[in-house]
Amino acid sequence: MRSLNALPVHELNQLLQNGECSSVDIVSDVISAIERVDDRIGAYLDYDGEHALKEARASDERRSNGCQLPLLGIPVGLKDVLNVRGMACGCASRILEGYTSPYDAYVVTRLREAGAVILGRLNMDEFAMGSTNENSAYKPTRNPWNQDYVPGGSSGGSAAAVSACEAVAALGSDTGGSIRQPASFCGCVGLKPTYGRVSRRGLTAFASSLDQVGPVVRDVRDAALLLEVIAGHDRFDSTSLNIPLSSYRDTLTGDISGMKLGIPKEYFIDGMDPDVKKTVQDAIDKCAELGAELVDVELPHTEYAVAVYYIIATAEASANLARFDGVRYGARVDGRDPLDMYGKTRAGYLGDEVKRRIILGTYVLSSGYYDEYYIRAQKARTLIRNDFENAFGTCDALIAPVTPTTSFRFGEKGDDPLQMYLGDIFTVPVNLAGICGISVPCGMSGSGLPIGLQIIGPAFKEERILRAAHAYEQATDWHNQKPEIARTAGMS
Amino acid sequence: METGTRQNTEHIDVSYVAHLARLHLADSEIQVFQKQLDHILQHVHMLTHLDVDHVEPTAHAMPVENAYREDDIRPCLSHDEVMDNAPNGRGGLFIVPKIIE
């Protein structure tokens, strides 16, 4: 029998509908893939195979009774930043040791309503802070294409699991590129929805004005399907906007003739990996071949984006992470008074990158520096937003690389966090502007590592970037490439 | 770019800020963070080249107005469910070290 764990969700749905496989078959294949390869990949922090099989049996039962749902019996992996009632939610941090979530995140409720089987918790950089998964307090996740290389981050577990065929679909979160960058590094499709498109309730907050939940999947059709399930207005998240949803799958016509794609010149910089530059250029040419009209655009404040992002994101993080103090949940180190307890608990259980960002964020919000750093960054954020607004005056969507380089070796960036942060240059502007972006595979480097193409759209125009990404994807074969380890995972 | 004063503003007093952030850092950590954070601030300094005098700050990317809803009573977490996660609790209360002598 063919290996179900290597198929996209929409194909599994077809097989399920035709009675050619059961949910139990799918979940069994995924579990056996995890058992075969995850000791080498480290994508999962935890999974409950027995419980997933029980849910799969119930799904099969429902289907036999005529139930039809968009994800009925489909197993989905969740980044460890999403709360699931009765499960641990640790954000890959030791400070949440012992925490069991008392409620479902909004997106988890939506997945359950759609019939999905919740499979397990996927590894990540601690509190979603990082670009490599090296900041997980538990273990690094390895890139399925070459295990000496990082999978990207912070949703590295989500991307690695899908890439290695240990998951058929996953959710991640994207604050500054944390879905798109690992999707690009691992050869998956990753979508960051518009800020406000998906509720953040139950997504452990990192930077509240930037965070969004989104899918990490095998192809663009699956991204559209998952977005249809998780998007929408939530009365318990006042930042989720009540704007009508499109049927995202219906928009995938394969036709992009006449679509105006803007090429931002600031996204093709000196020092970029030549393989990335060439591959993305080839992808742009392919879109032109498919009938898209190419226009040159400028995003003149791009060079400031990393500085703006690391002020705003750390400021918000320093406030959000104040709740981890050892009083109400998670780990505690006793102290002689409460201040002593907070300080010892936080110092003892938070990792270096998280501490560094809390200190930076606290500093930029502190008296005397607030105007100089925080307010100035918020003003620069306006300029970055305006750049996109101006660009979208002359084009429908932007087409660009996701990152300046492909994946790199563990430890390669040394102990200089700034070098790591600068790699976020093409993803953070999208979060700062609150707009949507998708990463879709567009080639391989000379050393056999995936390269992603980023398509960026205006706010609430997900259907546009999905249509463009889908047309490109269907005209190429990059999304069907699988790493060698996927064979071990049971790919036929 | 380049003056002595500028250097001063790009120096975080890590042990003071760590105190504000309730992080008891070891001296060795302070030293490492000091160097790394000063380096990051040098990069961030580029923002002073921007003329932002007449620019409105953006706090949220989407213009969020007040979001109202009916003030109706809905199910919420029970006391027990919340207290189950407490590192130290008794009788529905979180136990912490003594605050007032």
Short mmCIF file of C-alpha atoms in Angstrom, two decimals, chain A:
data_model
loop_
_atom_site.label_atom_id
_atom_site.label_comp_id
_atom_site.label_asym_id
_atom_site.label_seq_id
_atom_site.Cartn_x
_atom_site.Cartn_y
_atom_site.Cartn_z
CA MET A 1 0.00 0.00 0.00
CA ARG A 2 1.17 3.53 -0.70
CA SER A 3 2.53 5.56 2.15
CA LEU A 4 -0.14 7.96 3.24
CA ASN A 5 2.16 10.06 5.40
CA ALA A 6 3.85 11.49 2.29
CA LEU A 7 0.65 12.79 0.67
CA PRO A 8 -0.89 16.24 0.91
CA VAL A 9 -4.11 16.59 2.89
CA HIS A 10 -6.33 17.24 -0.12
CA GLU A 11 -5.24 13.95 -1.69
CA LEU A 12 -5.85 12.12 1.58
CA ASN A 13 -9.33 13.65 1.66
CA GLN A 14 -9.98 12.18 -1.78
CA LEU A 15 -8.80 8.73 -0.70
CA LEU A 16 -10.92 8.93 2.44
CA GLN A 17 -13.99 9.98 0.48
CA ASN A 18 -13.49 7.18 -2.05
CA GLY A 19 -13.09 4.68 0.76
CA GLU A 20 -9.56 3.88 -0.44
CA CYS A 21 -8.05 4.45 2.99
CA SER A 22 -9.16 5.13 6.54
CA SER A 23 -8.12 7.70 9.07
CA VAL A 24 -6.62 4.87 11.09
CA ASP A 25 -4.42 4.02 8.07
CA ILE A 26 -3.23 7.63 7.81
CA VAL A 27 -2.55 8.08 11.52
CA SER A 28 -0.78 4.70 11.67
CA ASP A 29 1.50 5.66 8.78
CA VAL A 30 2.33 8.99 10.39
CA ILE A 31 3.07 7.37 13.75
CA SER A 32 5.30 4.75 12.18
CA ALA A 33 7.15 7.51 10.31
CA ILE A 34 7.72 9.33 13.62
CA GLU A 35 9.00 6.13 15.17
CA ARG A 36 11.37 5.54 12.28
CA VAL A 37 12.93 8.96 11.84
CA ASP A 38 12.21 11.32 14.70
CA ASP A 39 15.21 10.27 16.77
CA ARG A 40 17.27 11.76 13.92
CA ILE A 41 15.04 14.81 13.24
CA GLY A 42 13.73 15.81 16.66
CA ALA A 43 10.58 17.45 15.31
CA TYR A 44 8.26 16.29 18.08
CA LEU A 45 8.46 17.22 21.73
CA ASP A 46 5.64 14.84 22.49
CA TYR A 47 2.89 12.90 20.77
CA ASP A 48 0.20 10.53 21.92
CA GLY A 49 -0.14 7.86 19.25
CA GLU A 50 -2.66 5.82 21.18
CA HIS A 51 -4.97 8.78 21.69
CA ALA A 52 -4.59 9.83 18.04
CA LEU A 53 -5.53 6.32 16.89
CA LYS A 54 -8.58 6.42 19.14
CA GLU A 55 -9.63 9.72 17.57
CA ALA A 56 -8.93 8.26 14.12
CA ARG A 57 -11.22 5.30 14.81
CA ALA A 58 -13.94 7.69 15.96
CA SER A 59 -13.45 9.75 12.76
CA ASP A 60 -13.81 6.64 10.60
CA GLU A 61 -16.96 5.79 12.49
CA ARG A 62 -18.36 9.27 11.89
CA ARG A 63 -17.54 9.07 8.21
CA SER A 64 -19.33 5.75 7.90
CA ASN A 65 -22.35 7.51 9.38
CA GLY A 66 -22.27 10.09 6.61
CA CYS A 67 -20.32 12.85 8.34
CA GLN A 68 -18.35 15.10 5.99
CA LEU A 69 -15.91 17.67 7.31
CA PRO A 70 -12.93 19.41 5.70
CA LEU A 71 -10.34 17.68 7.89
CA LEU A 72 -12.23 14.65 9.14
CA GLY A 73 -9.70 12.12 10.36
CA ILE A 74 -6.66 14.13 9.25
CA PRO A 75 -3.84 14.25 11.84
CA VAL A 76 -2.37 17.71 12.45
CA GLY A 77 0.76 18.55 14.45
CA LEU A 78 0.87 21.73 16.51
CA LYS A 79 3.75 23.98 17.38
CA ASP A 80 4.27 23.85 21.15
CA VAL A 81 3.05 27.44 21.47
CA LEU A 82 -0.64 26.49 21.03
CA ASN A 83 -2.80 25.46 23.97
CA VAL A 84 -4.71 22.18 23.81
CA ARG A 85 -6.93 21.33 26.74
CA GLY A 86 -5.43 18.57 28.87
CA MET A 87 -2.08 18.64 27.06
CA ALA A 88 1.18 20.25 28.07
CA CYS A 89 2.02 23.50 26.30
CA GLY A 90 5.61 24.37 26.99
CA CYS A 91 6.80 26.76 24.26
CA ALA A 92 9.90 24.54 24.33
CA SER A 93 10.81 26.26 27.61
CA ARG A 94 11.69 24.77 30.96
CA ILE A 95 9.80 27.52 32.72
CA LEU A 96 6.52 25.88 31.68
CA GLU A 97 7.50 22.47 33.06
CA GLY A 98 4.46 20.90 34.66
CA TYR A 99 1.94 23.16 32.95
CA THR A 100 -1.19 21.50 31.57
CA SER A 101 -3.40 23.68 29.47
CA PRO A 102 -6.94 24.14 30.81
CA TYR A 103 -8.36 25.31 27.47
CA ASP A 104 -8.18 24.96 23.69
CA ALA A 105 -6.72 27.71 21.56
CA TYR A 106 -9.21 29.15 19.07
CA VAL A 107 -7.42 27.48 16.16
CA VAL A 108 -7.53 24.15 18.00
CA THR A 109 -11.29 24.51 18.46
CA ARG A 110 -11.58 25.22 14.75
CA LEU A 111 -9.44 22.18 13.89
CA ARG A 112 -11.60 19.97 16.09
CA GLU A 113 -14.80 21.36 14.52
CA ALA A 114 -13.31 20.50 11.13
CA GLY A 115 -12.74 16.92 12.31
CA ALA A 116 -8.94 16.99 12.62
CA VAL A 117 -7.03 14.62 14.89
CA ILE A 118 -4.60 16.49 17.16
CA LEU A 119 -1.40 14.50 16.98
CA GLY A 120 1.35 16.07 19.04
CA ARG A 121 3.49 19.03 20.06
CA LEU A 122 6.18 20.19 17.66
CA ASN A 123 9.55 21.56 18.67
CA MET A 124 10.41 25.25 18.31
CA ASP A 125 12.79 27.93 19.50
CA GLU A 126 11.95 28.76 23.10
CA PHE A 127 8.96 31.13 23.17
CA ALA A 128 9.27 31.38 19.36
CA MET A 129 12.49 33.39 19.69
CA GLY A 130 14.99 32.22 17.13
CA SER A 131 15.62 31.25 13.54
CA THR A 132 17.17 27.80 13.94
CA ASN A 133 15.42 25.74 16.65
CA GLU A 134 18.77 25.76 18.47
CA ASN A 135 16.99 27.73 21.21
CA SER A 136 14.67 24.89 22.17
CA ALA A 137 15.32 24.06 25.83
CA TYR A 138 14.86 20.38 25.03
CA LYS A 139 16.65 19.46 21.81
CA PRO A 140 17.52 20.90 18.44
CA THR A 141 15.39 19.92 15.45
CA ARG A 142 17.46 18.90 12.42
CA ASN A 143 16.85 19.75 8.79
CA PRO A 144 15.48 16.66 7.00
CA TRP A 145 17.49 17.54 3.87
CA ASN A 146 20.79 17.44 5.75
CA GLN A 147 20.91 16.78 9.45
CA ASP A 148 24.01 18.91 9.95
CA TYR A 149 21.89 21.92 9.01
CA VAL A 150 19.24 23.83 10.94
CA PRO A 151 15.57 23.51 9.97
CA GLY A 152 15.01 27.23 10.50
CA GLY A 153 12.79 28.65 13.15
CA SER A 154 11.01 29.29 15.18
CA SER A 155 8.45 26.83 13.73
CA GLY A 156 11.31 24.47 12.82
CA GLY A 157 9.60 21.39 14.26
CA SER A 158 6.49 22.05 12.16
CA ALA A 159 8.47 22.42 8.93
CA ALA A 160 10.81 19.49 9.62
CA ALA A 161 7.92 17.17 10.49
CA VAL A 162 6.08 17.94 7.25
CA SER A 163 9.27 17.74 5.19
CA ALA A 164 10.34 14.39 6.68
CA CYS A 165 6.82 13.01 6.20
CA GLU A 166 6.32 12.71 9.97
CA ALA A 167 3.24 14.93 9.67
CA VAL A 168 0.85 15.59 6.82
CA ALA A 169 0.11 19.11 8.03
CA ALA A 170 1.08 21.35 10.93
CA LEU A 171 0.37 24.73 12.42
CA GLY A 172 3.09 27.21 13.29
CA SER A 173 3.22 30.83 14.36
CA ASP A 174 4.94 33.72 12.62
CA THR A 175 6.07 36.85 14.48
CA GLY A 176 8.96 37.84 12.21
CA GLY A 177 9.18 35.00 9.70
CA SER A 178 8.80 31.96 11.94
CA ILE A 179 6.53 30.11 9.51
CA ARG A 180 7.92 31.28 6.17
CA GLN A 181 11.64 30.90 6.95
CA PRO A 182 11.55 27.27 8.21
CA ALA A 183 9.13 26.36 5.40
CA SER A 184 11.72 27.75 3.00
CA PHE A 185 14.64 25.95 4.70
CA CYS A 186 12.80 22.60 4.72
CA GLY A 187 11.04 22.75 1.34
CA CYS A 188 7.45 23.16 2.58
CA VAL A 189 4.71 25.70 1.98
CA GLY A 190 4.20 28.13 4.86
CA LEU A 191 1.60 30.89 5.11
CA LYS A 192 1.55 33.90 7.42
CA PRO A 193 -1.96 35.32 7.34
CA THR A 194 -2.77 39.00 7.68
CA TYR A 195 -2.66 40.26 11.27
CA GLY A 196 -6.22 39.81 12.54
CA ARG A 197 -7.20 37.09 10.05
CA VAL A 198 -6.68 34.31 12.61
CA SER A 199 -7.47 34.58 16.30
CA ARG A 200 -4.50 34.59 18.68
CA ARG A 201 -6.48 33.25 21.65
CA GLY A 202 -4.54 30.33 23.10
CA LEU A 203 -1.42 31.17 21.11
CA THR A 204 1.13 31.91 23.83
CA ALA A 205 1.97 35.55 23.23
CA PHE A 206 5.45 36.60 22.11
CA ALA A 207 4.83 39.99 20.43
CA SER A 208 1.13 40.74 20.45
CA SER A 209 1.08 43.23 17.58
CA LEU A 210 2.98 40.86 15.27
CA ASP A 211 2.04 37.24 16.08
CA GLN A 212 -0.15 35.19 13.72
CA VAL A 213 -0.92 31.47 13.50
CA GLY A 214 -0.66 29.81 10.09
CA PRO A 215 -0.26 26.49 8.27
CA VAL A 216 2.94 24.64 7.38
CA VAL A 217 1.99 22.13 4.71
CA ARG A 218 2.96 20.22 1.59
CA ASP A 219 1.42 22.38 -1.10
CA VAL A 220 -0.54 25.55 -1.68
CA ARG A 221 -3.91 23.81 -1.90
CA ASP A 222 -3.37 22.50 1.62
CA ALA A 223 -2.45 26.00 2.81
CA ALA A 224 -5.75 27.27 1.40
CA LEU A 225 -7.66 24.42 3.02
CA LEU A 226 -6.08 24.92 6.45
CA LEU A 227 -6.56 28.68 6.30
CA GLU A 228 -10.27 28.21 5.54
CA VAL A 229 -10.49 26.13 8.71
CA ILE A 230 -8.55 28.37 11.13
CA ALA A 231 -9.42 31.87 9.87
CA GLY A 232 -12.31 33.95 11.08
CA HIS A 233 -13.51 36.30 13.74
CA ASP A 234 -13.24 35.34 17.41
CA ARG A 235 -15.24 37.38 19.89
CA PHE A 236 -12.61 36.61 22.52
CA ASP A 237 -9.73 38.14 20.57
CA SER A 238 -10.42 41.81 20.02
CA THR A 239 -7.61 41.97 17.45
CA SER A 240 -9.19 39.33 15.22
CA LEU A 241 -11.11 41.28 12.62
CA ASN A 242 -14.60 40.58 11.42
CA ILE A 243 -13.89 40.64 7.70
CA PRO A 244 -15.60 38.16 5.37
CA LEU A 245 -13.62 35.07 4.44
CA SER A 246 -12.95 33.95 0.91
CA SER A 247 -13.23 30.37 -0.19
CA TYR A 248 -9.51 30.15 -0.58
CA ARG A 249 -9.52 26.88 -2.48
CA ASP A 250 -11.87 28.29 -5.13
CA THR A 251 -9.33 30.97 -5.88
CA LEU A 252 -6.74 28.42 -7.04
CA THR A 253 -7.48 28.68 -10.75
CA GLY A 254 -3.91 28.32 -11.95
CA ASP A 255 -4.42 31.52 -13.91
CA ILE A 256 -2.26 34.52 -13.14
CA SER A 257 -2.33 36.15 -16.54
CA GLY A 258 -2.43 39.90 -16.12
CA MET A 259 -1.59 39.73 -12.41
CA LYS A 260 0.89 42.48 -11.61
CA LEU A 261 3.78 41.16 -9.54
CA GLY A 262 6.09 43.74 -7.99
CA ILE A 263 9.80 43.02 -7.61
CA PRO A 264 11.20 45.02 -4.69
CA LYS A 265 14.77 45.90 -5.55
CA GLU A 266 15.73 46.11 -1.87
CA TYR A 267 15.14 42.35 -1.61
CA PHE A 268 18.00 41.56 -3.98
CA ILE A 269 21.00 42.72 -2.04
CA ASP A 270 24.75 42.34 -2.11
CA GLY A 271 25.92 39.45 -0.02
CA MET A 272 22.93 37.31 -0.89
CA ASP A 273 23.59 33.67 -1.57
CA PRO A 274 23.99 33.54 -5.39
CA ASP A 275 21.98 30.30 -5.55
CA VAL A 276 19.06 32.03 -3.83
CA LYS A 277 19.29 35.05 -6.09
CA LYS A 278 19.37 32.97 -9.26
CA THR A 279 16.66 30.55 -8.20
CA VAL A 280 14.29 33.34 -7.20
CA GLN A 281 15.04 35.15 -10.46
CA ASP A 282 14.18 31.96 -12.37
CA ALA A 283 10.92 31.72 -10.43
CA ILE A 284 10.08 35.31 -11.31
CA ASP A 285 10.76 34.52 -14.98
CA LYS A 286 8.48 31.51 -14.67
CA CYS A 287 5.67 33.73 -13.36
CA ALA A 288 6.17 36.05 -16.33
CA GLU A 289 5.98 33.03 -18.63
CA LEU A 290 2.66 32.18 -16.98
CA GLY A 291 1.34 35.59 -17.96
CA ALA A 292 2.06 37.71 -14.91
CA GLU A 293 3.13 41.26 -15.56
CA LEU A 294 6.33 42.20 -13.73
CA VAL A 295 6.83 45.68 -12.32
CA ASP A 296 9.75 47.12 -10.40
CA VAL A 297 8.84 48.56 -7.02
CA GLU A 298 10.71 50.15 -4.15
CA LEU A 299 10.47 49.49 -0.43
CA PRO A 300 13.02 52.11 0.59
CA HIS A 301 12.84 51.55 4.37
CA THR A 302 13.63 47.83 4.18
CA GLU A 303 17.11 48.31 5.62
CA TYR A 304 15.58 49.65 8.85
CA ALA A 305 13.20 46.75 9.33
CA VAL A 306 15.44 44.51 11.44
CA ALA A 307 16.22 47.35 13.85
CA VAL A 308 12.54 48.29 14.13
CA TYR A 309 11.50 44.69 14.60
CA TYR A 310 14.00 43.92 17.35
CA ILE A 311 12.87 46.96 19.32
CA ILE A 312 9.12 46.40 18.97
CA ALA A 313 9.15 42.61 19.26
CA THR A 314 11.41 42.58 22.33
CA ALA A 315 9.47 45.39 24.01
CA GLU A 316 6.23 43.47 23.62
CA ALA A 317 7.94 40.22 24.65
CA SER A 318 9.35 41.74 27.82
CA ALA A 319 5.81 42.66 28.87
CA ASN A 320 4.21 39.38 27.75
CA LEU A 321 6.82 37.20 29.42
CA ALA A 322 6.45 39.01 32.75
CA ARG A 323 3.71 36.48 33.51
CA PHE A 324 6.28 33.70 33.87
CA ASP A 325 7.19 34.43 37.46
CA GLY A 326 6.68 31.11 39.24
CA VAL A 327 3.46 32.16 40.99
CA ARG A 328 0.54 30.71 39.06
CA TYR A 329 1.95 28.00 36.77
CA GLY A 330 5.10 26.34 35.58
CA ALA A 331 8.39 26.05 37.40
CA ARG A 332 9.36 27.89 40.58
CA VAL A 333 12.59 28.43 42.48
CA ASP A 334 11.83 29.42 46.06
CA GLY A 335 13.21 32.68 47.35
CA ARG A 336 13.34 34.65 50.59
CA ASP A 337 10.71 37.08 49.27
CA PRO A 338 8.62 37.32 46.09
CA LEU A 339 11.16 39.44 44.19
CA ASP A 340 13.88 36.94 45.00
CA MET A 341 11.59 34.13 43.85
CA TYR A 342 10.74 35.82 40.54
CA GLY A 343 14.35 36.62 39.78
CA LYS A 344 15.63 33.15 40.59
CA THR A 345 12.79 31.38 38.79
CA ARG A 346 13.20 33.41 35.62
CA ALA A 347 16.98 33.25 35.64
CA GLY A 348 16.96 29.54 36.33
CA TYR A 349 14.36 28.42 33.82
CA LEU A 350 14.56 30.78 30.84
CA GLY A 351 17.13 30.27 28.10
CA ASP A 352 19.79 32.73 26.93
CA GLU A 353 17.99 34.09 23.86
CA VAL A 354 14.82 34.71 25.84
CA LYS A 355 16.76 36.49 28.59
CA ARG A 356 18.61 38.58 26.04
CA ARG A 357 15.37 39.70 24.42
CA ILE A 358 13.67 40.42 27.73
CA ILE A 359 16.60 42.64 28.71
CA LEU A 360 16.61 44.46 25.38
CA GLY A 361 12.83 44.91 25.52
CA THR A 362 12.90 46.12 29.11
CA TYR A 363 15.65 48.57 28.21
CA VAL A 364 13.86 50.14 25.23
CA LEU A 365 10.75 50.63 27.36
CA SER A 366 12.62 51.99 30.37
CA SER A 367 12.49 55.57 31.51
CA GLY A 368 14.79 57.79 29.44
CA TYR A 369 14.98 55.41 26.50
CA TYR A 370 11.32 54.96 25.65
CA ASP A 371 11.13 57.86 23.19
CA GLU A 372 14.58 57.31 21.77
CA TYR A 373 14.01 53.67 20.93
CA TYR A 374 10.44 52.49 21.26
CA ILE A 375 8.52 55.49 19.93
CA ARG A 376 11.10 56.04 17.21
CA ALA A 377 10.73 52.40 16.16
CA GLN A 378 6.94 52.73 16.06
CA LYS A 379 7.30 55.75 13.80
CA ALA A 380 9.71 53.88 11.55
CA ARG A 381 7.15 51.07 11.50
CA THR A 382 4.71 53.54 9.94
CA LEU A 383 7.25 54.27 7.19
CA ILE A 384 7.63 50.55 6.50
CA ARG A 385 3.85 50.15 6.30
CA ASN A 386 3.65 53.12 3.94
CA ASP A 387 6.30 51.54 1.70
CA PHE A 388 4.05 48.52 1.17
CA GLU A 389 0.98 50.67 0.69
CA ASN A 390 2.74 52.64 -2.02
CA ALA A 391 4.03 49.47 -3.69
CA PHE A 392 0.56 47.93 -3.74
CA GLY A 393 -0.60 51.04 -5.57
CA THR A 394 1.22 49.75 -8.64
CA CYS A 395 1.07 45.96 -8.25
CA ASP A 396 -1.19 43.20 -6.94
CA ALA A 397 1.42 41.27 -4.97
CA LEU A 398 5.17 41.26 -4.38
CA ILE A 399 7.51 38.46 -5.34
CA ALA A 400 10.82 38.07 -3.54
CA PRO A 401 13.12 35.68 -1.68
CA VAL A 402 12.17 34.50 1.83
CA THR A 403 15.70 34.68 3.17
CA PRO A 404 19.08 35.88 1.86
CA THR A 405 20.60 32.39 2.28
CA THR A 406 19.59 28.76 2.45
CA SER A 407 19.81 26.81 5.71
CA PHE A 408 23.17 26.84 7.48
CA ARG A 409 25.09 24.52 9.78
CA PHE A 410 24.41 24.31 13.51
CA GLY A 411 26.55 26.84 15.35
CA GLU A 412 27.63 28.52 12.11
CA LYS A 413 26.48 31.97 13.18
CA GLY A 414 28.61 31.83 16.32
CA ASP A 415 27.60 33.77 19.40
CA ASP A 416 26.69 37.02 17.68
CA PRO A 417 22.90 37.32 17.82
CA LEU A 418 22.92 40.34 15.49
CA GLN A 419 24.21 38.20 12.60
CA MET A 420 21.30 35.84 13.17
CA TYR A 421 18.78 38.70 13.34
CA LEU A 422 19.98 40.21 10.05
CA GLY A 423 18.88 37.02 8.29
CA ASP A 424 15.26 38.05 9.00
CA ILE A 425 15.50 41.08 6.70
CA PHE A 426 12.96 39.83 4.09
CA THR A 427 10.39 38.44 6.50
CA VAL A 428 10.06 40.94 9.38
CA PRO A 429 8.72 43.82 7.22
CA VAL A 430 5.61 41.75 6.44
CA ASN A 431 4.83 41.36 10.16
CA LEU A 432 5.53 45.01 10.89
CA ALA A 433 3.08 45.99 8.14
CA GLY A 434 0.57 43.37 9.30
CA ILE A 435 0.11 42.01 5.76
CA CYS A 436 0.19 38.42 4.45
CA GLY A 437 2.98 36.35 2.92
CA ILE A 438 3.55 32.82 1.71
CA SER A 439 6.68 30.76 1.17
CA VAL A 440 6.61 28.18 -1.61
CA PRO A 441 9.50 25.92 -2.73
CA CYS A 442 11.25 27.24 -5.85
CA GLY A 443 14.49 25.32 -6.17
CA MET A 444 17.52 23.72 -4.56
CA SER A 445 20.96 25.10 -3.83
CA GLY A 446 24.13 23.53 -5.18
CA SER A 447 24.53 21.78 -1.84
CA GLY A 448 21.07 20.26 -2.00
CA LEU A 449 19.15 22.58 0.32
CA PRO A 450 15.68 23.93 -0.48
CA ILE A 451 15.06 27.55 -1.49
CA GLY A 452 11.76 29.35 -1.00
CA LEU A 453 9.93 31.98 -2.99
CA GLN A 454 8.01 34.58 -1.00
CA ILE A 455 4.81 36.12 -2.33
CA ILE A 456 3.53 39.04 -0.29
CA GLY A 457 0.03 40.47 -0.52
CA PRO A 458 -1.94 43.39 0.90
CA ALA A 459 -3.94 42.95 4.10
CA PHE A 460 -6.74 40.39 3.81
CA LYS A 461 -5.77 39.45 0.25
CA GLU A 462 -4.67 35.91 1.07
CA GLU A 463 -6.62 34.63 -1.94
CA ARG A 464 -4.32 36.62 -4.21
CA ILE A 465 -1.04 35.26 -2.88
CA LEU A 466 -2.47 31.75 -2.72
CA ARG A 467 -3.51 31.96 -6.36
CA ALA A 468 -0.11 33.23 -7.47
CA ALA A 469 1.77 30.66 -5.36
CA HIS A 470 -0.44 27.86 -6.61
CA ALA A 471 -0.03 28.80 -10.28
CA TYR A 472 3.74 28.87 -9.85
CA GLU A 473 3.79 25.64 -7.86
CA GLN A 474 1.69 23.74 -10.39
CA ALA A 475 3.97 24.86 -13.20
CA THR A 476 7.01 23.43 -11.40
CA ASP A 477 7.87 20.26 -9.53
CA TRP A 478 9.71 21.66 -6.51
CA HIS A 479 6.93 20.94 -4.02
CA ASN A 480 7.09 17.24 -4.89
CA GLN A 481 10.78 16.92 -3.96
CA LYS A 482 11.34 14.89 -0.80
CA PRO A 483 14.47 14.51 1.30
CA GLU A 484 16.20 11.15 1.44
CA ILE A 485 15.05 10.59 5.02
CA ALA A 486 11.41 10.67 3.86
CA ARG A 487 12.11 7.28 2.27
CA THR A 488 13.06 5.93 5.67
CA ALA A 489 9.89 7.52 6.98
CA GLY A 490 8.00 5.19 4.67
CA MET A 491 7.59 7.17 1.52
CA SER A 492 6.94 4.73 -1.30
#
